[in-house]
Amino acid sequence: TLERYVETQAKENAYDLEANLAVLKLYQFNPAFFQTTVTAQILLKALTNLPHTDFTLCKCMIDQAHAPCWPRDPNLGTFFIFGGWAPSSPVFLDRPPRPQQEERPIRQILYLGELLETCHFQSFWQALDENMELLDGITGFEDSVRKFICHVVGITYQHIDRWLLAEMLGDLS
């Protein structure tokens, strides 16, 4: 099945965006068959393909019921809304809805994606360290993220201290 193919991609460090989008589309049409683990693997594989827009595309194909809102930064008063950030509104004055425990991996991966997309690399590695169980069965994830970070650093910096680069790459020595 396509879901087994997603698992194979994760184990063998392969990537097939079209197949992954097909799985997410099937979940849109058949929400009863939604699998958090498979969706998490698809999102993580999409993150390995940054700076391409695969992650955003996959994120937008996940039903809001499975990608709940959460505060980006309490000091900013903004909340993540399916597909992007928006100012807080009266609907969100108290708290975002409490997601079920099974949706936690998706929330965490969306948060990790936000950190990468906004170039908060040190915060990304810290958050990843606290959620390493997300990477179970995902081969090559950290190396792919480091490749993306090197790409960003290469187009952003003319000079960078070795210690800062090491920190951005997850405290490599």
PDB file of C-alpha atoms in Angstrom:
ATOM      1  CA  THR A   1       0.000   0.000   0.000  1.00  0.00           C
ATOM      2  CA  LEU A   2       0.984   3.651  -0.215  1.00  0.00           C
ATOM      3  CA  GLU A   3       1.298   3.822   3.569  1.00  0.00           C
ATOM      4  CA  ARG A   4       3.877   1.017   3.544  1.00  0.00           C
ATOM      5  CA  TYR A   5       5.673   2.878   0.762  1.00  0.00           C
ATOM      6  CA  VAL A   6       5.920   5.931   3.055  1.00  0.00           C
ATOM      7  CA  GLU A   7       7.522   3.730   5.733  1.00  0.00           C
ATOM      8  CA  THR A   8       9.928   2.333   3.136  1.00  0.00           C
ATOM      9  CA  GLN A   9      10.922   5.867   2.123  1.00  0.00           C
ATOM     10  CA  ALA A  10      11.640   6.691   5.764  1.00  0.00           C
ATOM     11  CA  LYS A  11      13.781   3.590   6.320  1.00  0.00           C
ATOM     12  CA  GLU A  12      15.684   3.749   3.039  1.00  0.00           C
ATOM     13  CA  ASN A  13      16.251   7.519   2.975  1.00  0.00           C
ATOM     14  CA  ALA A  14      14.224   7.822  -0.247  1.00  0.00           C
ATOM     15  CA  TYR A  15      11.646  10.484  -1.059  1.00  0.00           C
ATOM     16  CA  ASP A  16       8.590  10.483  -3.318  1.00  0.00           C
ATOM     17  CA  LEU A  17       6.541  13.660  -2.956  1.00  0.00           C
ATOM     18  CA  GLU A  18       3.799  12.555  -5.350  1.00  0.00           C
ATOM     19  CA  ALA A  19       3.136   9.330  -3.438  1.00  0.00           C
ATOM     20  CA  ASN A  20       3.148  11.199  -0.129  1.00  0.00           C
ATOM     21  CA  LEU A  21       0.687  13.780  -1.431  1.00  0.00           C
ATOM     22  CA  ALA A  22      -1.526  10.941  -2.653  1.00  0.00           C
ATOM     23  CA  VAL A  23      -1.629   9.524   0.884  1.00  0.00           C
ATOM     24  CA  LEU A  24      -2.554  12.916   2.336  1.00  0.00           C
ATOM     25  CA  LYS A  25      -5.243  13.345  -0.339  1.00  0.00           C
ATOM     26  CA  LEU A  26      -6.668   9.924   0.545  1.00  0.00           C
ATOM     27  CA  TYR A  27      -6.809  11.020   4.191  1.00  0.00           C
ATOM     28  CA  GLN A  28      -8.709  14.152   3.131  1.00  0.00           C
ATOM     29  CA  PHE A  29     -11.342  12.042   1.386  1.00  0.00           C
ATOM     30  CA  ASN A  30     -11.349   9.277   4.015  1.00  0.00           C
ATOM     31  CA  PRO A  31     -10.679  10.889   7.424  1.00  0.00           C
ATOM     32  CA  ALA A  32     -11.513   7.632   9.218  1.00  0.00           C
ATOM     33  CA  PHE A  33      -8.337   6.090   7.742  1.00  0.00           C
ATOM     34  CA  PHE A  34      -6.065   8.922   8.958  1.00  0.00           C
ATOM     35  CA  GLN A  35      -2.866   7.625  10.560  1.00  0.00           C
ATOM     36  CA  THR A  36      -0.850  10.011  12.696  1.00  0.00           C
ATOM     37  CA  THR A  37       2.351   7.979  12.338  1.00  0.00           C
ATOM     38  CA  VAL A  38       2.242   7.936   8.536  1.00  0.00           C
ATOM     39  CA  THR A  39       1.380  11.646   8.399  1.00  0.00           C
ATOM     40  CA  ALA A  40       4.269  12.419  10.754  1.00  0.00           C
ATOM     41  CA  GLN A  41       6.639  10.468   8.506  1.00  0.00           C
ATOM     42  CA  ILE A  42       5.396  12.376   5.461  1.00  0.00           C
ATOM     43  CA  LEU A  43       5.942  15.727   7.193  1.00  0.00           C
ATOM     44  CA  LEU A  44       9.420  14.737   8.367  1.00  0.00           C
ATOM     45  CA  LYS A  45      10.359  13.563   4.869  1.00  0.00           C
ATOM     46  CA  ALA A  46       9.087  16.875   3.463  1.00  0.00           C
ATOM     47  CA  LEU A  47      11.332  18.714   5.940  1.00  0.00           C
ATOM     48  CA  THR A  48      14.297  16.802   4.545  1.00  0.00           C
ATOM     49  CA  ASN A  49      13.588  18.431   1.181  1.00  0.00           C
ATOM     50  CA  LEU A  50      13.882  22.034   2.343  1.00  0.00           C
ATOM     51  CA  PRO A  51      14.277  24.655   0.869  1.00  0.00           C
ATOM     52  CA  HIS A  52      11.671  23.273  -1.535  1.00  0.00           C
ATOM     53  CA  THR A  53       8.057  24.013  -0.602  1.00  0.00           C
ATOM     54  CA  ASP A  54       7.056  20.379  -0.056  1.00  0.00           C
ATOM     55  CA  PHE A  55       6.577  20.870   3.696  1.00  0.00           C
ATOM     56  CA  THR A  56       4.168  23.766   3.191  1.00  0.00           C
ATOM     57  CA  LEU A  57       2.237  21.797   0.595  1.00  0.00           C
ATOM     58  CA  CYS A  58       1.948  18.747   2.855  1.00  0.00           C
ATOM     59  CA  LYS A  59       1.032  20.913   5.830  1.00  0.00           C
ATOM     60  CA  CYS A  60      -1.816  22.496   3.878  1.00  0.00           C
ATOM     61  CA  MET A  61      -3.221  19.086   2.948  1.00  0.00           C
ATOM     62  CA  ILE A  62      -3.667  18.000   6.566  1.00  0.00           C
ATOM     63  CA  ASP A  63      -7.142  18.517   7.970  1.00  0.00           C
ATOM     64  CA  GLN A  64      -7.285  21.121  10.742  1.00  0.00           C
ATOM     65  CA  ALA A  65      -8.701  18.494  13.071  1.00  0.00           C
ATOM     66  CA  HIS A  66      -5.285  16.810  12.959  1.00  0.00           C
ATOM     67  CA  ALA A  67      -3.132  19.965  12.790  1.00  0.00           C
ATOM     68  CA  PRO A  68      -4.566  21.981  15.684  1.00  0.00           C
ATOM     69  CA  CYS A  69      -3.729  25.558  16.555  1.00  0.00           C
ATOM     70  CA  TRP A  70      -1.083  26.436  19.124  1.00  0.00           C
ATOM     71  CA  PRO A  71       0.518  29.725  20.205  1.00  0.00           C
ATOM     72  CA  ARG A  72       3.649  30.650  18.304  1.00  0.00           C
ATOM     73  CA  ASP A  73       4.840  33.073  20.933  1.00  0.00           C
ATOM     74  CA  PRO A  74       2.613  34.151  23.838  1.00  0.00           C
ATOM     75  CA  ASN A  75       4.238  37.599  23.781  1.00  0.00           C
ATOM     76  CA  LEU A  76       3.271  38.143  20.148  1.00  0.00           C
ATOM     77  CA  GLY A  77      -0.363  37.145  20.576  1.00  0.00           C
ATOM     78  CA  THR A  78      -0.345  35.119  17.388  1.00  0.00           C
ATOM     79  CA  PHE A  79      -1.538  31.612  16.788  1.00  0.00           C
ATOM     80  CA  PHE A  80      -0.768  29.093  14.134  1.00  0.00           C
ATOM     81  CA  ILE A  81      -3.750  28.700  11.853  1.00  0.00           C
ATOM     82  CA  PHE A  82      -3.914  25.995   9.209  1.00  0.00           C
ATOM     83  CA  GLY A  83      -1.439  27.075   6.570  1.00  0.00           C
ATOM     84  CA  GLY A  84       0.016  30.179   8.228  1.00  0.00           C
ATOM     85  CA  TRP A  85       0.137  32.730  11.010  1.00  0.00           C
ATOM     86  CA  ALA A  86      -2.650  35.143  11.813  1.00  0.00           C
ATOM     87  CA  PRO A  87      -3.296  37.744  14.503  1.00  0.00           C
ATOM     88  CA  SER A  88      -5.138  36.421  17.504  1.00  0.00           C
ATOM     89  CA  SER A  89      -8.866  36.952  17.375  1.00  0.00           C
ATOM     90  CA  PRO A  90     -11.644  36.742  19.973  1.00  0.00           C
ATOM     91  CA  VAL A  91     -12.046  33.070  19.100  1.00  0.00           C
ATOM     92  CA  PHE A  92      -8.556  32.394  20.466  1.00  0.00           C
ATOM     93  CA  LEU A  93      -8.555  34.686  23.503  1.00  0.00           C
ATOM     94  CA  ASP A  94      -8.407  31.939  26.106  1.00  0.00           C
ATOM     95  CA  ARG A  95      -6.394  29.057  24.737  1.00  0.00           C
ATOM     96  CA  PRO A  96      -6.113  27.110  21.552  1.00  0.00           C
ATOM     97  CA  PRO A  97      -8.121  23.895  21.548  1.00  0.00           C
ATOM     98  CA  ARG A  98      -6.506  21.025  23.416  1.00  0.00           C
ATOM     99  CA  PRO A  99      -5.416  18.438  20.886  1.00  0.00           C
ATOM    100  CA  GLN A 100      -5.593  14.754  21.639  1.00  0.00           C
ATOM    101  CA  GLN A 101      -2.349  13.024  22.591  1.00  0.00           C
ATOM    102  CA  GLU A 102      -2.185  11.269  19.213  1.00  0.00           C
ATOM    103  CA  GLU A 103      -1.925  14.649  17.458  1.00  0.00           C
ATOM    104  CA  ARG A 104       1.114  15.695  19.485  1.00  0.00           C
ATOM    105  CA  PRO A 105       3.665  14.374  16.945  1.00  0.00           C
ATOM    106  CA  ILE A 106       2.075  16.430  14.185  1.00  0.00           C
ATOM    107  CA  ARG A 107       2.061  19.566  16.337  1.00  0.00           C
ATOM    108  CA  GLN A 108       5.712  19.018  17.231  1.00  0.00           C
ATOM    109  CA  ILE A 109       6.736  18.479  13.608  1.00  0.00           C
ATOM    110  CA  LEU A 110       4.855  21.605  12.522  1.00  0.00           C
ATOM    111  CA  TYR A 111       6.706  23.503  15.244  1.00  0.00           C
ATOM    112  CA  LEU A 112      10.056  22.070  14.112  1.00  0.00           C
ATOM    113  CA  GLY A 113       9.215  23.085  10.552  1.00  0.00           C
ATOM    114  CA  GLU A 114       8.401  26.608  11.670  1.00  0.00           C
ATOM    115  CA  LEU A 115      11.760  26.843  13.451  1.00  0.00           C
ATOM    116  CA  LEU A 116      13.613  25.700  10.335  1.00  0.00           C
ATOM    117  CA  GLU A 117      11.653  27.925   7.966  1.00  0.00           C
ATOM    118  CA  THR A 118      12.344  30.965  10.162  1.00  0.00           C
ATOM    119  CA  CYS A 119      16.036  30.045  10.548  1.00  0.00           C
ATOM    120  CA  HIS A 120      15.907  29.509  14.313  1.00  0.00           C
ATOM    121  CA  PHE A 121      18.405  26.700  13.958  1.00  0.00           C
ATOM    122  CA  GLN A 122      19.679  26.528  17.541  1.00  0.00           C
ATOM    123  CA  SER A 123      16.090  26.401  18.815  1.00  0.00           C
ATOM    124  CA  PHE A 124      15.329  23.709  16.251  1.00  0.00           C
ATOM    125  CA  TRP A 125      18.084  21.428  17.563  1.00  0.00           C
ATOM    126  CA  GLN A 126      16.999  22.021  21.143  1.00  0.00           C
ATOM    127  CA  ALA A 127      13.365  21.183  20.315  1.00  0.00           C
ATOM    128  CA  LEU A 128      14.473  18.147  18.309  1.00  0.00           C
ATOM    129  CA  ASP A 129      16.577  16.872  21.224  1.00  0.00           C
ATOM    130  CA  GLU A 130      13.448  17.005  23.380  1.00  0.00           C
ATOM    131  CA  ASN A 131      11.483  15.029  20.761  1.00  0.00           C
ATOM    132  CA  MET A 132      13.971  12.533  19.324  1.00  0.00           C
ATOM    133  CA  GLU A 133      11.300   9.812  19.349  1.00  0.00           C
ATOM    134  CA  LEU A 134       9.781  11.583  16.337  1.00  0.00           C
ATOM    135  CA  LEU A 135      12.756  10.445  14.251  1.00  0.00           C
ATOM    136  CA  ASP A 136      12.328   6.732  14.982  1.00  0.00           C
ATOM    137  CA  GLY A 137      12.543   5.004  11.628  1.00  0.00           C
ATOM    138  CA  ILE A 138      13.538   8.156   9.681  1.00  0.00           C
ATOM    139  CA  THR A 139      16.962   7.578   8.122  1.00  0.00           C
ATOM    140  CA  GLY A 140      19.094  10.593   7.192  1.00  0.00           C
ATOM    141  CA  PHE A 141      16.838  13.265   8.715  1.00  0.00           C
ATOM    142  CA  GLU A 142      19.523  15.151  10.631  1.00  0.00           C
ATOM    143  CA  ASP A 143      21.985  15.104   7.729  1.00  0.00           C
ATOM    144  CA  SER A 144      19.314  16.464   5.365  1.00  0.00           C
ATOM    145  CA  VAL A 145      18.510  19.269   7.808  1.00  0.00           C
ATOM    146  CA  ARG A 146      22.209  20.090   8.116  1.00  0.00           C
ATOM    147  CA  LYS A 147      22.441  20.271   4.329  1.00  0.00           C
ATOM    148  CA  PHE A 148      19.550  22.781   4.325  1.00  0.00           C
ATOM    149  CA  ILE A 149      21.193  24.828   7.090  1.00  0.00           C
ATOM    150  CA  CYS A 150      24.468  24.885   5.131  1.00  0.00           C
ATOM    151  CA  HIS A 151      22.523  26.108   2.101  1.00  0.00           C
ATOM    152  CA  VAL A 152      20.965  28.950   4.123  1.00  0.00           C
ATOM    153  CA  VAL A 153      24.270  29.880   5.760  1.00  0.00           C
ATOM    154  CA  GLY A 154      25.986  29.834   2.371  1.00  0.00           C
ATOM    155  CA  ILE A 155      23.581  32.349   0.859  1.00  0.00           C
ATOM    156  CA  THR A 156      23.292  34.462   4.011  1.00  0.00           C
ATOM    157  CA  TYR A 157      26.778  34.864   5.474  1.00  0.00           C
ATOM    158  CA  GLN A 158      29.988  36.120   3.936  1.00  0.00           C
ATOM    159  CA  HIS A 159      31.917  35.166   7.086  1.00  0.00           C
ATOM    160  CA  ILE A 160      30.818  33.073  10.043  1.00  0.00           C
ATOM    161  CA  ASP A 161      32.613  32.015  13.193  1.00  0.00           C
ATOM    162  CA  ARG A 162      33.273  28.313  13.447  1.00  0.00           C
ATOM    163  CA  TRP A 163      31.544  28.071  16.843  1.00  0.00           C
ATOM    164  CA  LEU A 164      28.376  29.702  15.466  1.00  0.00           C
ATOM    165  CA  LEU A 165      28.271  27.401  12.460  1.00  0.00           C
ATOM    166  CA  ALA A 166      28.781  24.381  14.718  1.00  0.00           C
ATOM    167  CA  GLU A 167      25.941  25.594  16.941  1.00  0.00           C
ATOM    168  CA  MET A 168      23.643  26.104  13.948  1.00  0.00           C
ATOM    169  CA  LEU A 169      24.444  22.592  12.766  1.00  0.00           C
ATOM    170  CA  GLY A 170      23.476  21.026  16.083  1.00  0.00           C
ATOM    171  CA  ASP A 171      26.719  21.447  18.041  1.00  0.00           C
ATOM    172  CA  LEU A 172      28.898  19.505  15.640  1.00  0.00           C
ATOM    173  CA  SER A 173      32.524  19.349  16.666  1.00  0.00           C
TER     174      SER A 173
END
